Amino acid sequence: MCGIIAYTGHRPAVPAIIRGLKSLEYRGYDSAGLAFVHSGRLHLFRAAGKLQSLEQKLAGGEVLHATSGIGHTRWATHGLPNEVNAHPHLDVHLNLALVHNGIIENYQQLKTMLSDQGCTFRSETDSEVLVCLIAHALNHYGSILKALAWSMSQVHGSYAFALISKDHPGKVWAARKASPLVLGIGTGENFVASDIPAFLPFTREVVFLEDDELVEMDSGQWNVYQASILEHTLKKIHHIAWDVQAAQKGGYKHFMLKEIMEQPKVLTDCLAGRIDHKKNRIILEELEDMPVPSRVQVVACGTSYHAGLWGKYVLESLAGIPVNVEIASEFRYRSLIQEKDTLYLSISQSGETADTLAGQHMVREHGLPVLGLCNVLGSSVARGADRVLYTQAGPEISVASTKAMCSQLVMLYLLGLYFAQSKKNLDSRALNKYLSFLNELPDLLQAQLPQMQIRARELCSRYSRARSLFYVGRGIYFPLALEGALKLKEISYIHAQGYAAGELKHGPIALIEPDVPTFALALENDLLSKIKSNLMEIKARSGPVLALTNPGVELDADERWELPKVIDPLNSFLVLPALQLFAYEMAVYLGKDVDQPRNLAKSVTVE
Ligand code: M6R
């Protein structure tokens, strides 16, 4: 969590840092701050609350003239989200300033050790302990590089940090361990940041830093060292193909809405190059020579976990491969039962989710194969997996994940077809049918989205006073019910619970009342008659029902929301945006902060 950026170069640093922080605000927005060196001293600006509060505080000639500095946007872990705990943090002698993302797990021991040596602390943060530790080491080693290398060997936990020193204007040091950090290489200027959009308007050349790597840079040069042996490491420069617009709102009021509306393009991009129409085959070159697994174990969190649950239905029904799906924060602490020919599938939009990464590390330590399904190029999940399928959703900025899930579903569907094809489970007529529906999906969704938004807006006022909502579905729609409930909770703050419709009668039906409506996913498929019965049980207990359904389906509901009929499971690609739009319109109707919901951050890089 938290976003960090450092700049050194020829342009005014403060606007470049503020611009970068704006694009990192999705990582946390409890407080923000920046620091730079000017006229031989460190200047520090910090404010509680969103970046706007920091901007209002920036004043003074030095703000205009600084050409290097560091910035931070915080998602609080240690200490309240107030100004004192905001980053950057300074050492006792005001020589060094540091911004940090991650958690220093042994900060209490280090704090005690430093306090015993006379160090005093102003904040409650683990990050202040880190800068004081570096200052303490600098006293001893006399070189910042050596002080950093030693300090990195002393701290446990995860970090990405950037540091400046009053004695070395124009220089920046940065390092990472289990938290994201990328280096942006410009002409006469260099950047480090938690994520690429922070410097994308200035450069597209990036270097992905690995764990335990340490950067020293100024405007003209950058060097990466392996911290443990302080040896220079050669790094590859990658060119980023996507452009700045992809990470901007493009005329939409919110990133979330823009990202929902981008889903037709996401479908097209995910399918591009994946279907050999002449041979009627799925192409997943990344998996060439990989044997078809006997089992698949999915590890993921949040929306990516829901995508994994959806993938279970698809892989099992298309390819006949048993799939187990587990929440990463549970999986990582369980005993790993090694089953022959199991493929581990890490699903993550950001590729930086700490729990998913920990699960993936555990699997790799046992020498087992991991396939990453990931959206962010060069992210930790992508780099730590044996093979990667990139999901091609483009940058997702809104904290509530939308288009990333759409891209995950496409890739999981293609994976199911690919394994089915490899196992000869699918005759070419059936494959042809699926592929032609897939190809029609982007245009169909594009045509439907405007009406879907209108219907979502109409309905949300009716349900805005609900005390709580149930989202129910069966089969392939059960994971989507879970996702619909998650979307509503996280941005509208209305309590919602996703349930397998058939499970309601085993307890939760006790909660059904007139102010607890049910959002039912009742689309035409083999289980429709079953869910119809479940809805009658709800109606019999005075529970209002809103049914997402297809034209011509007869069922007992107070409100219908009709979507055109598409074959299963491709119906999901219409159902998902409907659920997203309902949550979006509800949050807008209730006046909530759609893109930056309270207490959340986009990538959860802490445990
Ligand atoms: O980047 P990841 O896909 O690994 O993130 C997983 C979850 O943190 C994420 O999906 C989260 O649940 C979103 N806020 C859901 O909208």
XYZ file of C-alpha atoms and ligand atoms in Angstrom:
623
model
C 0.000 0.000 0.000
C 1.208 3.606 -0.075
C 2.668 5.173 -3.179
C 6.184 6.520 -3.386
C 7.957 8.564 -6.007
C 11.364 10.172 -6.318
C 12.547 12.553 -8.994
C 15.912 13.986 -9.959
C 16.429 15.976 -13.143
C 16.188 19.243 -15.009
C 12.566 20.190 -14.411
C 10.913 21.596 -11.256
C 10.684 18.548 -9.010
C 7.645 19.479 -6.907
C 5.064 19.579 -9.751
C 6.537 16.352 -11.183
C 6.249 14.685 -7.767
C 2.703 15.974 -7.178
C 1.671 14.760 -10.631
C 3.180 11.375 -9.878
C 1.451 11.221 -6.494
C -1.886 11.950 -8.153
C -1.519 8.829 -10.231
C -0.434 6.856 -7.166
C -3.255 8.048 -4.928
C -5.125 4.832 -5.690
C -2.533 3.104 -3.466
C -3.562 5.077 -0.386
C -4.906 8.504 0.446
C -4.812 8.934 4.233
C -2.079 11.579 4.102
C 0.601 12.808 1.739
C 3.956 14.542 1.842
C 7.105 15.468 -0.003
C 10.658 16.578 0.735
C 13.501 18.120 -1.221
C 16.897 19.700 -0.658
C 17.329 23.394 -1.289
C 20.004 25.864 -0.118
C 21.736 23.236 1.956
C 18.735 22.056 3.957
C 15.866 19.625 3.766
C 12.406 21.089 3.194
C 9.445 19.025 4.330
C 5.721 19.406 3.537
C 3.120 17.007 4.897
C -0.645 16.983 5.348
C -3.308 14.635 6.661
C -6.025 13.710 4.178
C -5.918 13.684 0.429
C -3.272 15.160 -1.828
C -5.273 18.358 -2.195
C -4.481 19.251 1.426
C -0.770 18.883 0.717
C -1.013 21.012 -2.421
C -2.615 23.808 -0.396
C 0.402 23.825 1.907
C 3.068 24.107 -0.772
C 4.468 27.601 -0.650
C 7.802 29.377 -0.816
C 10.372 30.085 -3.550
C 12.233 26.864 -2.884
C 9.130 24.896 -3.958
C 9.574 26.346 -7.457
C 13.312 25.777 -7.679
C 13.874 22.275 -6.311
C 14.986 19.844 -9.029
C 14.970 16.641 -7.009
C 12.895 15.219 -4.189
C 10.701 12.431 -2.852
C 6.950 12.116 -2.336
C 4.506 9.780 -0.639
C 0.815 9.030 -0.432
C -0.084 6.910 2.571
C -2.351 4.044 3.507
C -1.847 3.843 7.266
C -0.522 0.644 8.818
C 1.409 1.873 11.902
C -0.066 4.939 13.567
C -3.043 7.171 12.859
C -3.396 8.869 9.477
C -2.338 12.281 10.830
C 0.363 14.762 9.824
C 2.987 13.525 12.288
C 2.776 10.019 10.900
C 2.742 11.234 7.285
C 5.849 10.649 5.170
C 8.584 11.700 4.445
C 10.258 11.000 7.778
C 13.519 12.641 8.800
C 16.337 11.385 10.997
C 17.073 13.143 14.302
C 19.720 15.434 12.788
C 17.503 16.385 9.825
C 20.081 15.102 7.324
C 18.063 12.379 5.623
C 14.457 12.161 4.418
C 12.756 8.881 3.557
C 9.483 7.672 2.047
C 8.508 4.065 2.622
C 5.906 1.564 1.459
C 5.590 -1.742 3.338
C 5.996 -2.953 6.896
C 9.184 -3.201 8.939
C 8.229 -6.171 11.084
C 11.070 -5.863 13.648
C 10.687 -2.097 14.065
C 10.041 -2.383 17.817
C 13.387 -4.124 18.444
C 15.189 -1.639 16.187
C 13.435 1.266 17.907
C 14.573 0.025 21.311
C 18.131 -0.415 20.056
C 18.166 3.108 18.557
C 16.500 4.669 21.633
C 19.222 3.118 23.788
C 21.717 5.009 21.625
C 19.936 8.311 22.230
C 17.661 8.426 19.214
C 14.263 10.072 19.704
C 11.165 9.539 17.580
C 8.385 11.910 16.644
C 5.936 9.528 14.983
C 4.453 6.106 15.689
C 5.594 4.730 12.344
C 7.940 1.899 11.479
C 9.204 4.102 8.615
C 10.766 6.656 10.966
C 12.664 3.806 12.590
C 14.071 2.909 9.170
C 15.410 6.399 8.435
C 16.921 6.599 11.928
C 18.547 3.214 11.420
C 20.091 4.422 8.155
C 21.352 7.610 9.859
C 22.820 5.495 12.647
C 24.622 3.306 10.074
C 25.791 6.367 8.148
C 27.559 7.581 11.284
C 29.463 4.358 11.325
C 30.144 3.720 7.618
C 30.395 7.273 6.309
C 28.875 6.188 2.958
C 25.149 6.223 2.231
C 25.398 3.182 -0.041
C 27.086 1.133 2.678
C 24.714 2.452 5.342
C 21.754 1.408 3.210
C 23.167 -2.035 2.476
C 23.766 -2.650 6.184
C 20.342 -1.323 7.195
C 18.665 -3.545 4.623
C 20.380 -6.536 6.197
C 18.919 -5.567 9.597
C 15.264 -5.054 8.746
C 12.692 -7.824 8.420
C 9.526 -7.398 6.448
C 8.681 -5.662 3.230
C 9.744 -2.319 1.915
C 10.170 -0.054 -1.014
C 11.797 3.204 0.001
C 13.422 6.293 -1.473
C 15.881 8.490 0.378
C 17.502 11.888 -0.097
C 20.281 13.555 1.871
C 20.840 17.229 2.639
C 24.552 16.693 1.925
C 23.987 15.290 -1.580
C 21.533 17.510 -3.459
C 20.344 15.908 -6.695
C 21.010 12.368 -5.517
C 18.359 9.764 -4.730
C 18.705 6.266 -3.313
C 15.968 3.646 -3.400
C 15.541 -0.060 -2.719
C 12.914 -2.748 -2.518
C 12.081 -6.023 -0.896
C 8.662 -7.583 -1.473
C 7.096 -4.204 -2.351
C 6.902 -2.826 -5.871
C 9.411 -0.293 -7.196
C 10.255 0.666 -10.762
C 12.918 2.921 -12.134
C 11.990 5.388 -14.916
C 14.898 6.335 -17.159
C 14.558 9.738 -18.794
C 16.838 12.104 -20.667
C 18.605 14.220 -18.103
C 16.182 13.000 -15.469
C 15.375 9.799 -13.606
C 12.516 8.548 -11.451
C 11.672 5.782 -9.059
C 8.077 5.021 -8.177
C 5.726 2.356 -6.915
C 4.067 2.148 -10.316
C 4.719 3.185 -13.900
C 1.873 5.741 -14.376
C 3.660 7.953 -11.825
C 6.259 8.925 -14.420
C 4.707 7.828 -17.707
C 4.192 11.395 -19.041
C 7.968 11.844 -18.866
C 9.410 8.508 -19.915
C 8.392 5.086 -21.196
C 11.753 3.430 -20.456
C 11.580 1.419 -17.244
C 13.743 -0.910 -15.216
C 11.981 -3.385 -12.936
C 13.831 -3.688 -9.660
C 14.199 -7.043 -7.921
C 14.182 -7.770 -4.208
C 17.324 -6.597 -2.373
C 18.330 -4.289 -5.192
C 19.497 -0.817 -4.376
C 19.546 2.153 -6.776
C 21.718 5.230 -6.652
C 20.797 7.887 -9.163
C 21.057 11.511 -10.126
C 19.828 13.390 -13.184
C 22.484 11.939 -15.499
C 23.055 8.394 -14.315
C 21.621 5.476 -12.423
C 23.252 2.383 -10.977
C 21.668 -0.698 -9.494
C 23.497 -2.762 -6.857
C 22.781 -6.058 -5.232
C 22.565 -4.811 -1.659
C 23.897 -7.882 0.163
C 27.286 -7.755 -1.632
C 27.169 -4.166 -2.898
C 27.984 -5.323 -6.386
C 26.852 -3.520 -9.514
C 24.047 -5.348 -11.396
C 23.270 -4.969 -15.098
C 19.597 -4.324 -15.730
C 17.418 -4.565 -18.804
C 15.459 -1.494 -19.882
C 11.859 -2.233 -20.936
C 9.797 -0.015 -23.201
C 6.209 0.603 -22.081
C 3.829 0.493 -25.013
C 0.611 1.754 -23.423
C 0.144 5.488 -23.273
C -0.683 8.100 -20.678
C -4.329 8.363 -21.771
C -4.819 4.757 -20.737
C -4.141 5.846 -17.158
C -6.352 8.978 -17.299
C -10.101 9.503 -16.949
C -10.693 10.331 -20.615
C -13.771 12.499 -20.022
C -15.471 10.137 -17.564
C -16.375 11.392 -14.107
C -14.654 8.450 -12.446
C -11.983 5.924 -13.350
C -14.372 3.180 -12.319
C -16.951 4.187 -14.921
C -14.281 4.577 -17.581
C -12.935 1.134 -16.775
C -16.401 -0.472 -16.850
C -17.051 1.124 -20.242
C -13.698 -0.088 -21.573
C -14.705 -3.728 -21.245
C -15.666 -4.252 -24.911
C -12.127 -3.196 -25.845
C -10.699 -5.396 -23.093
C -12.547 -8.356 -24.625
C -11.124 -7.541 -28.055
C -7.584 -7.058 -26.712
C -7.665 -10.282 -24.714
C -8.834 -12.274 -27.736
C -6.377 -10.682 -30.179
C -3.936 -13.274 -31.459
C -5.480 -16.018 -29.322
C -7.627 -17.693 -31.969
C -6.370 -19.340 -35.128
C -9.514 -19.030 -37.200
C -8.175 -21.116 -40.072
C -7.299 -24.062 -37.905
C -10.062 -23.414 -35.417
C -7.680 -23.522 -32.489
C -6.877 -21.571 -29.342
C -3.340 -20.212 -29.256
C -1.648 -19.842 -25.873
C 2.013 -19.781 -26.877
C 3.061 -19.112 -23.295
C 1.899 -22.634 -22.405
C 3.604 -24.471 -25.254
C 5.292 -27.702 -24.114
C 3.484 -27.516 -20.813
C 1.700 -30.801 -20.046
C -2.021 -30.583 -19.361
C -2.304 -30.650 -15.554
C -4.375 -33.237 -13.716
C -5.509 -30.593 -11.244
C -5.424 -26.832 -10.886
C -5.048 -24.964 -7.606
C -6.014 -21.291 -7.830
C -4.638 -18.817 -5.288
C -5.942 -15.231 -5.273
C -7.661 -12.470 -3.266
C -10.772 -10.315 -3.625
C -12.105 -9.927 -7.133
C -9.313 -12.102 -8.535
C -10.468 -14.858 -6.177
C -13.995 -14.534 -7.567
C -12.564 -14.811 -11.082
C -10.799 -17.984 -9.948
C -14.087 -19.432 -8.650
C -15.689 -18.669 -12.002
C -12.721 -20.342 -13.704
C -13.344 -23.477 -11.653
C -16.744 -23.975 -13.289
C -15.312 -23.331 -16.747
C -12.175 -25.499 -16.470
C -14.088 -28.357 -14.914
C -16.914 -28.312 -17.427
C -14.866 -27.652 -20.565
C -11.649 -29.502 -19.836
C -12.684 -31.937 -17.120
C -9.845 -30.742 -14.872
C -10.653 -30.571 -11.154
C -9.978 -27.106 -9.768
C -9.603 -25.967 -6.199
C -9.761 -22.246 -5.455
C -8.413 -20.766 -2.274
C -8.131 -17.315 -0.718
C -4.397 -16.557 -0.665
C -4.313 -15.338 2.949
C -5.553 -18.783 4.036
C -3.619 -20.831 1.506
C -0.254 -19.335 2.519
C -0.514 -20.715 6.075
C -1.836 -24.169 5.226
C 0.258 -27.275 4.798
C 0.863 -27.717 1.127
C -0.339 -31.151 0.098
C 1.583 -31.947 -3.026
C -0.519 -33.708 -5.596
C 0.945 -35.037 -8.791
C 0.654 -32.844 -11.906
C -1.033 -29.955 -10.124
C -0.718 -26.553 -11.736
C -0.788 -23.590 -9.342
C -2.495 -20.565 -10.782
C -1.849 -17.179 -9.135
C -4.447 -14.652 -10.242
C -3.740 -11.004 -9.554
C -4.519 -7.780 -11.374
C -1.668 -5.850 -9.768
C 0.714 -8.765 -9.409
C 1.784 -7.210 -6.098
C -0.791 -8.522 -3.616
C 1.247 -9.668 -0.612
C -0.889 -12.708 0.255
C -1.022 -13.987 -3.314
C 2.727 -13.535 -3.639
C 3.356 -15.356 -0.372
C 1.208 -18.277 -1.578
C 3.125 -18.305 -4.838
C 6.509 -18.278 -3.030
C 5.427 -21.200 -0.877
C 4.561 -23.210 -3.986
C 7.815 -22.288 -5.739
C 9.843 -23.251 -2.672
C 8.425 -26.743 -3.050
C 9.607 -26.756 -6.657
C 6.049 -26.834 -8.022
C 4.930 -25.112 -11.244
C 3.185 -21.741 -11.062
C 1.267 -20.047 -13.837
C 0.644 -16.344 -13.220
C -2.511 -14.689 -14.554
C -1.626 -11.110 -14.172
C -2.337 -7.663 -15.607
C 0.784 -5.692 -14.778
C 3.863 -6.260 -16.889
C 6.950 -7.074 -14.843
C 5.031 -7.256 -11.561
C 6.190 -9.558 -8.766
C 3.612 -12.265 -9.574
C 4.671 -12.190 -13.223
C 8.372 -12.337 -12.417
C 8.004 -15.001 -9.765
C 5.926 -17.424 -11.867
C 7.243 -20.110 -14.215
C 4.917 -18.909 -16.956
C 2.667 -15.881 -17.294
C -0.527 -15.177 -19.156
C -0.978 -11.405 -19.253
C -4.604 -10.320 -19.050
C -4.386 -7.233 -21.311
C -6.849 -5.038 -19.415
C -4.541 -2.000 -19.539
C -3.900 0.042 -16.401
C -6.690 -0.239 -13.839
C -6.724 2.780 -11.536
C -10.045 2.595 -9.703
C -9.723 0.810 -6.366
C -12.789 -1.241 -7.254
C -11.588 -3.757 -9.798
C -13.813 -4.068 -12.867
C -12.218 -4.493 -16.290
C -9.426 -6.596 -14.775
C -11.989 -9.227 -13.794
C -13.431 -9.172 -17.310
C -9.947 -9.849 -18.693
C -9.333 -12.607 -16.135
C -12.578 -14.319 -17.156
C -11.620 -14.202 -20.840
C -8.207 -15.710 -20.127
C -9.703 -18.406 -17.901
C -12.220 -19.241 -20.593
C -9.459 -19.458 -23.196
C -7.448 -21.616 -20.796
C -10.417 -23.971 -20.403
C -10.834 -24.212 -24.177
C -7.071 -24.681 -24.619
C -6.878 -27.557 -22.147
C -10.061 -29.060 -23.610
C -8.529 -28.862 -27.064
C -5.247 -30.431 -25.838
C -7.184 -33.241 -24.157
C -9.351 -33.628 -27.272
C -12.391 -33.044 -25.059
C -13.948 -30.664 -27.511
C -15.040 -31.406 -31.069
C -14.443 -28.721 -33.625
C -18.167 -27.962 -34.040
C -18.542 -27.128 -30.374
C -15.332 -25.084 -30.415
C -16.564 -23.236 -33.490
C -19.789 -22.339 -31.723
C -17.959 -20.996 -28.657
C -15.494 -19.046 -30.763
C -18.129 -17.382 -32.878
C -20.047 -16.265 -29.754
C -16.800 -15.018 -28.241
C -16.086 -12.924 -31.312
C -19.526 -11.328 -31.182
C -19.232 -10.404 -27.517
C -17.335 -7.065 -27.753
C -19.905 -5.527 -30.140
C -22.831 -6.909 -28.184
C -21.491 -5.515 -24.912
C -20.652 -2.172 -26.520
C -24.247 -1.872 -27.727
C -25.693 -2.857 -24.341
C -23.618 -0.720 -21.978
C -25.515 2.600 -22.364
C -28.899 0.972 -21.619
C -27.376 -0.984 -18.795
C -26.134 2.207 -17.174
C -29.588 3.810 -17.507
C -31.276 0.763 -15.928
C -28.696 0.663 -13.112
C -29.371 4.335 -12.394
C -33.166 3.762 -12.327
C -32.869 0.851 -9.940
C -30.340 2.189 -7.476
C -32.634 4.872 -6.037
C -35.171 2.143 -5.239
C -32.653 0.055 -3.304
C -30.529 2.815 -1.779
C -32.259 2.563 1.618
C -31.721 -1.176 1.918
C -30.244 -2.235 5.239
C -28.407 -5.020 3.510
C -28.657 -6.887 0.204
C -28.284 -10.529 -0.701
C -26.788 -11.347 -4.077
C -27.681 -14.867 -5.117
C -26.773 -17.085 -8.022
C -26.209 -20.721 -8.826
C -23.499 -22.445 -10.821
C -21.448 -20.002 -12.842
C -23.466 -17.106 -11.390
C -22.532 -17.863 -7.803
C -19.020 -16.332 -8.118
C -20.596 -13.380 -9.912
C -23.049 -12.947 -7.020
C -20.043 -12.806 -4.678
C -18.456 -10.191 -6.925
C -21.641 -8.100 -7.156
C -21.836 -7.988 -3.359
C -18.154 -7.068 -3.017
C -18.523 -4.201 -5.510
C -21.568 -2.805 -3.696
C -19.927 -3.029 -0.261
C -16.642 -1.456 -1.165
C -17.919 1.648 -2.921
C -21.441 2.309 -1.604
C -20.824 1.023 1.970
C -24.140 -0.818 1.918
C -23.729 -4.215 3.473
C -24.163 -6.982 0.924
C -23.631 -10.703 0.984
C -23.128 -13.002 -1.969
C -24.643 -16.443 -1.532
C -25.170 -19.631 -3.461
C -28.948 -19.366 -3.916
C -29.543 -22.931 -2.755
C -27.665 -22.300 0.489
C -29.886 -19.444 1.660
C -32.394 -21.779 3.273
C -29.663 -23.194 5.515
C -29.588 -20.112 7.720
C -29.320 -16.721 5.994
C -32.984 -16.769 4.940
C -33.673 -15.802 8.574
C -32.441 -12.325 7.640
C -34.939 -11.818 4.808
C -37.215 -8.846 5.561
C -38.840 -6.063 3.529
C -35.718 -3.876 3.895
C -33.327 -6.668 2.901
C -33.730 -7.084 -0.859
C -32.233 -9.873 -2.918
C -30.413 -9.244 -6.168
C -30.902 -12.499 -8.049
C -28.841 -13.653 -10.995
C -31.591 -15.634 -12.692
C -30.475 -16.089 -16.263
C -31.474 -18.811 -18.623
C -29.468 -21.950 -18.059
C -29.847 -25.462 -16.668
C -30.250 -24.180 -13.130
C -32.899 -21.552 -13.837
C -35.783 -23.626 -12.457
C -33.801 -24.136 -9.254
C -33.177 -20.464 -8.666
C -36.816 -19.682 -9.459
C -37.792 -21.876 -6.524
C -35.253 -20.102 -4.309
C -36.794 -16.762 -5.264
C -40.255 -18.008 -4.327
C -38.893 -18.916 -0.892
C -37.614 -15.358 -0.532
C -40.871 -13.786 -1.744
C -42.843 -15.968 0.663
C -40.913 -14.253 3.459
C -41.666 -10.700 2.205
C -38.201 -10.225 0.737
C -38.119 -7.886 -2.290
C -36.431 -9.425 -5.331
C -34.575 -7.700 -8.152
C -33.892 -10.249 -10.864
C -31.237 -9.938 -13.511
C -32.672 -12.165 -16.177
C -33.350 -12.724 -19.864
C -36.433 -11.726 -21.869
C -39.195 -14.291 -21.674
C -38.067 -15.819 -18.383
C -41.039 -16.051 -16.031
C -40.207 -15.622 -12.390
C -41.470 -14.065 -9.184
C -39.644 -10.738 -8.829
C -40.506 -7.164 -7.866
C -38.168 -5.745 -10.475
C -36.703 -7.264 -13.621
C -33.501 -6.222 -15.318
C -33.317 -7.916 -18.686
C -30.154 -8.705 -20.569
C -30.074 -10.293 -24.026
C -29.610 -14.020 -23.926
C -26.118 -15.314 -24.636
C -24.953 -18.914 -24.193
C -23.479 -19.971 -20.865
C -20.933 -19.047 -19.561
C -20.516 -16.107 -21.946
C -23.625 -14.522 -20.427
C -21.224 -13.634 -17.604
C -19.668 -10.932 -19.777
C -22.972 -9.022 -19.666
C -23.868 -9.916 -16.099
C -20.548 -8.672 -14.714
C -20.812 -5.088 -16.071
C -24.461 -4.942 -14.956
C -23.372 -5.717 -11.396
C -20.527 -3.219 -11.622
C -22.814 -0.490 -12.962
C -25.394 -1.092 -10.241
C -22.706 -0.649 -7.556
C -21.260 2.358 -9.369
C -24.597 4.149 -9.774
C -25.506 3.364 -6.170
C -22.256 4.910 -4.902
C -22.783 7.988 -7.080
C -26.413 8.280 -5.928
C -25.301 8.098 -2.295
C -22.545 10.645 -2.905
C -19.658 8.316 -2.066
C -16.077 8.664 -3.203
C -16.210 6.105 -6.007
C -12.569 5.871 -7.008
C -11.137 6.200 -3.532
C -13.439 4.383 -1.109
C -12.644 4.736 2.569
C -10.157 2.391 4.261
C -9.073 0.760 1.000
C -6.119 0.843 -1.356
C -5.670 -0.559 -4.819
C -2.797 -2.966 -4.278
C -2.658 -4.623 -0.916
C 1.088 -5.061 -0.610
C 0.960 -5.716 3.137
C -0.271 -8.815 4.870
O -4.290 -6.954 -7.588
P -5.071 -8.150 -7.133
O -5.952 -8.690 -8.178
O -4.190 -9.223 -6.543
O -5.972 -7.599 -5.955
C -6.787 -8.446 -5.201
C -7.773 -7.672 -4.359
O -7.111 -6.841 -3.459
C -8.712 -6.803 -5.225
O -9.380 -7.555 -6.178
C -9.738 -6.099 -4.314
O -10.604 -7.027 -3.744
C -10.509 -5.033 -5.106
N -10.656 -3.854 -4.305
C -11.869 -5.483 -5.501
O -12.563 -4.486 -6.197
